[in-house]
Coordinates of C-alpha atoms in Angstrom, one line a residue:
M42 CA 15.4 8.5 13.9
I43 CA 12.9 5.6 14.1
D44 CA 10.7 5.8 17.2
S45 CA 10.8 2.3 18.7
K46 CA 7.4 2.6 20.4
A47 CA 5.6 3.8 17.3
L48 CA 7.4 1.1 15.3
Q49 CA 6.4 -1.6 17.7
K50 CA 2.7 -0.7 17.3
L51 CA 2.9 -0.5 13.5
M52 CA 4.7 -3.9 13.4
S53 CA 1.9 -5.4 15.5
Y54 CA -0.6 -4.5 12.8
T55 CA 1.8 -5.7 10.1
R56 CA 2.5 -9.1 11.7
R57 CA -1.1 -9.7 12.4
A58 CA -1.9 -9.3 8.7
I59 CA 1.1 -11.3 7.6
D60 CA 0.3 -14.2 9.9
T61 CA -3.5 -14.1 9.2
Y62 CA -3.0 -14.4 5.5
Q63 CA 0.4 -16.2 5.4
M64 CA 1.9 -13.4 3.4
I65 CA 5.5 -14.4 3.9
E66 CA 7.2 -17.7 3.5
E67 CA 10.8 -18.9 4.2
G68 CA 13.3 -17.4 1.7
D69 CA 11.0 -14.8 0.1
R70 CA 12.6 -11.9 -1.6
I71 CA 10.2 -9.1 -1.4
A72 CA 10.2 -5.9 -3.5
V73 CA 8.7 -3.0 -1.5
G74 CA 7.1 -0.3 -3.5
V75 CA 8.4 3.0 -2.0
S76 CA 6.8 6.1 -3.5
G77 CA 7.9 8.5 -0.8
G78 CA 4.4 8.8 0.6
K79 CA 3.6 8.1 4.2
D80 CA 2.1 4.6 3.6
S81 CA 5.0 3.2 1.6
L82 CA 7.6 4.6 4.0
A83 CA 5.8 3.2 7.0
L84 CA 5.5 -0.2 5.2
L85 CA 9.3 -0.3 4.5
C86 CA 10.1 0.5 8.2
A87 CA 7.6 -2.2 9.4
L88 CA 9.0 -4.9 7.2
H89 CA 12.6 -3.9 8.0
G90 CA 11.8 -4.1 11.7
L91 CA 9.9 -7.4 11.4
K92 CA 12.7 -9.0 9.4
R93 CA 15.0 -8.9 12.5
F94 CA 13.0 -11.4 14.4
Y95 CA 10.3 -13.0 12.2
P96 CA 10.6 -16.8 12.3
K97 CA 10.7 -17.1 8.5
R98 CA 13.7 -15.5 6.9
F99 CA 13.1 -13.0 4.1
D100 CA 14.8 -10.2 2.2
I101 CA 13.4 -6.8 1.2
V102 CA 14.3 -4.7 -1.8
P103 CA 13.0 -1.1 -1.7
V104 CA 11.9 0.1 -5.2
N105 CA 11.0 3.6 -6.2
L106 CA 9.1 4.2 -9.4
Y107 CA 9.6 7.5 -11.1
M108 CA 6.2 8.4 -12.6
G109 CA 7.4 11.4 -14.6
F110 CA 5.6 14.1 -12.5
P111 CA 7.2 17.5 -12.5
N112 CA 9.7 18.0 -9.6
E113 CA 9.6 14.3 -8.7
S114 CA 12.3 13.2 -6.3
D115 CA 13.4 10.0 -4.4
K116 CA 15.3 12.1 -1.9
V117 CA 13.1 11.2 1.1
S118 CA 12.9 7.5 0.2
R119 CA 16.7 7.4 -0.4
A120 CA 17.4 9.0 3.0
L121 CA 15.2 6.6 4.9
C122 CA 16.8 3.6 3.1
E123 CA 20.3 4.8 4.0
E124 CA 19.1 5.1 7.7
L125 CA 17.8 1.5 7.5
G126 CA 20.9 0.2 5.8
L127 CA 19.1 -0.6 2.5
E128 CA 19.8 0.3 -1.1
L129 CA 17.0 2.0 -2.9
V130 CA 16.4 0.9 -6.5
S131 CA 14.9 3.7 -8.7
I132 CA 13.3 3.0 -12.1
K133 CA 11.9 5.5 -14.6
S134 CA 8.6 5.4 -16.4
E135 CA 6.5 7.7 -18.5
I136 CA 3.2 7.1 -16.7
Y137 CA 2.5 10.8 -16.1
S138 CA 2.9 11.6 -19.8
V139 CA 0.7 8.7 -21.0
V140 CA -2.1 9.3 -18.5
F141 CA -2.2 13.1 -18.4
E142 CA -0.7 14.3 -21.7
V143 CA -1.4 11.5 -24.2
R144 CA -4.6 9.9 -23.0
K145 CA -5.8 13.0 -21.0
E146 CA -7.9 10.8 -18.8
K147 CA -10.9 12.4 -17.1
H148 CA -10.7 9.8 -14.3
P149 CA -7.0 8.9 -14.4
C150 CA -6.6 6.9 -11.2
S151 CA -7.5 3.5 -12.6
L152 CA -5.2 3.6 -15.6
C153 CA -2.4 5.2 -13.5
A154 CA -2.7 2.5 -10.9
N155 CA -2.6 -0.3 -13.5
M156 CA 0.4 1.1 -15.2
R157 CA 2.2 1.6 -11.9
R158 CA 1.5 -1.9 -10.8
G159 CA 2.7 -3.3 -14.1
A160 CA 6.0 -1.3 -13.9
L161 CA 6.5 -2.5 -10.3
H162 CA 5.8 -6.1 -11.3
N163 CA 8.4 -5.9 -14.0
A164 CA 10.9 -4.3 -11.8
A165 CA 10.4 -6.9 -9.1
K166 CA 11.0 -9.7 -11.6
E167 CA 14.2 -8.1 -12.8
L168 CA 15.4 -7.9 -9.2
N169 CA 14.7 -11.6 -8.8
C170 CA 11.9 -11.0 -6.3
N171 CA 9.0 -13.4 -5.9
K172 CA 6.7 -11.0 -4.1
L173 CA 5.8 -7.3 -4.2
A174 CA 4.6 -5.5 -1.1
L175 CA 2.3 -2.5 -1.4
G176 CA 1.3 0.0 1.2
H177 CA -2.5 -0.2 1.1
H178 CA -3.9 0.1 4.7
F179 CA -7.2 -0.4 6.4
D180 CA -8.8 2.9 5.3
D181 CA -7.7 2.2 1.7
A182 CA -9.6 -1.1 1.8
V183 CA -12.8 0.4 3.2
E184 CA -12.7 3.2 0.6
T185 CA -12.2 0.6 -2.2
I186 CA -15.2 -1.4 -1.0
I187 CA -17.4 1.7 -1.0
M188 CA -16.2 2.9 -4.4
N189 CA -16.8 -0.5 -6.0
L190 CA -20.3 -0.7 -4.3
F191 CA -21.5 2.7 -5.3
I192 CA -19.8 3.2 -8.7
E193 CA -19.8 -0.4 -10.1
G194 CA -22.4 -2.1 -8.0
R195 CA -19.9 -4.7 -6.8
F196 CA -19.1 -5.6 -3.2
D197 CA -15.4 -6.0 -3.9
C198 CA -11.9 -5.0 -2.8
F199 CA -8.3 -5.8 -3.4
R200 CA -7.1 -9.1 -1.7
P201 CA -4.5 -9.3 1.0
V202 CA -2.6 -11.8 -1.1
T203 CA -2.9 -12.0 -4.9
Y204 CA -0.9 -14.4 -7.1
L205 CA -0.5 -13.1 -10.7
D206 CA 0.1 -16.1 -12.9
R207 CA 0.9 -14.0 -15.9
S208 CA 3.9 -12.4 -14.2
D209 CA 4.5 -15.2 -11.7
M210 CA 4.4 -12.6 -8.9
T211 CA 2.6 -12.5 -5.6
V212 CA 1.3 -9.2 -4.4
I213 CA 1.0 -8.7 -0.6
R214 CA -0.5 -5.9 1.5
P215 CA 1.0 -6.1 5.0
L216 CA -0.6 -2.9 6.3
L217 CA -4.1 -4.2 5.7
F218 CA -5.1 -4.0 9.4
A219 CA -3.3 -0.7 10.1
P220 CA -5.7 2.4 10.2
E221 CA -4.4 5.4 8.3
K222 CA -4.3 7.4 11.6
E223 CA -1.7 4.9 13.0
V224 CA 0.4 5.2 9.8
S225 CA 0.3 9.0 10.1
H226 CA 1.2 8.8 13.7
F227 CA 4.2 6.6 12.9
V228 CA 5.8 8.9 10.4
R229 CA 5.2 11.9 12.7
A230 CA 6.7 10.2 15.6
C231 CA 9.8 9.3 13.6
G232 CA 10.1 12.8 12.1
I233 CA 9.7 11.5 8.6
V234 CA 8.4 14.1 6.2
P235 CA 6.7 12.3 3.2
V236 CA 7.0 13.7 -0.3
P237 CA 4.1 16.1 -1.0
K238 CA 1.5 14.8 -3.4
N239 CA 2.0 16.4 -6.8
C240 CA -0.6 14.5 -8.9
P241 CA -2.9 16.9 -10.8
A242 CA -5.9 14.8 -9.8
D243 CA -5.1 14.8 -6.1
G244 CA -8.1 15.8 -4.0
I245 CA -10.7 15.6 -6.8
T246 CA -10.9 11.8 -7.3
R247 CA -13.6 9.3 -6.6
R248 CA -11.5 7.9 -3.8
E249 CA -11.4 11.3 -2.1
D250 CA -15.2 11.4 -2.3
A251 CA -15.4 8.0 -0.7
K252 CA -12.9 9.1 2.0
K253 CA -15.0 12.2 2.9
A254 CA -18.3 10.2 2.9
L255 CA -16.8 7.5 5.2
N256 CA -15.3 10.0 7.6
E257 CA -18.7 11.7 7.9
L258 CA -20.4 8.3 8.5
E259 CA -17.7 7.5 11.1
R260 CA -18.3 10.8 12.9
N261 CA -22.1 10.0 13.2
D262 CA -21.7 6.2 13.8
R263 CA -18.4 5.2 15.3
G264 CA -17.2 1.9 14.2
V265 CA -18.9 1.8 10.8
K266 CA -15.6 1.6 8.9
Q267 CA -14.6 -1.5 10.9
R268 CA -18.0 -3.1 10.3
I269 CA -17.7 -2.6 6.5
F270 CA -14.2 -4.0 6.6
N271 CA -15.3 -7.0 8.6
A272 CA -18.4 -7.7 6.4
F273 CA -16.2 -8.0 3.3
F274 CA -13.2 -9.8 4.6
N275 CA -15.1 -12.2 6.9
A276 CA -17.3 -13.2 4.0
N277 CA -14.3 -13.8 1.7
N278 CA -12.4 -15.7 4.4
A279 CA -15.5 -18.0 4.8
E280 CA -15.7 -18.5 1.0
S281 CA -12.0 -19.5 0.8
K282 CA -12.3 -22.2 3.4

């Protein structure tokens, strides 16, 4: 059962991002990547709730990508979609096999993410969608900034809205302003139990290192995450004007 109070708060973050970056236009058909994790499930609920009263009409199509992990299931995503009155589209891939068995990547996240995005882009096009919504939130953005700065020497991050001319697809990230703790609170309040992570690299990635470092910084200097976020996105907003 969706908790209306928790949904209202989540939608406030979502609408702020959508309005700030003009993520949605009249008549959009948006594929929503739904992995079964807390972020994508929260994103689906937020867009479904917003759809009821947002001034610009749009449709959403939940898409689950089978990665090929052992014991992988779309049961949680399918149950939530049924509750929301949506039909989940599941597609299969061999990403797990390519990344972990064929390539045997030492740092698999980059290749895995690229292959996952490519598969979702293709699925969205086949479903006649012009946009793809991903569940990256505020903490994901800050972690990405730190990873790019420390590992590659670049002050960079994913963009709130990205048009991919090769696939004629626009990627949007409506949870950009939502802190991870608010996403976690939402799924708990609604009694949603996300799919457990089953990636072999979970917990030992560079992103996990960045998350731990940022949490330690935040404990010692409250607000540092927000300042890092503001430094990047305010600078990029100024450049785009």
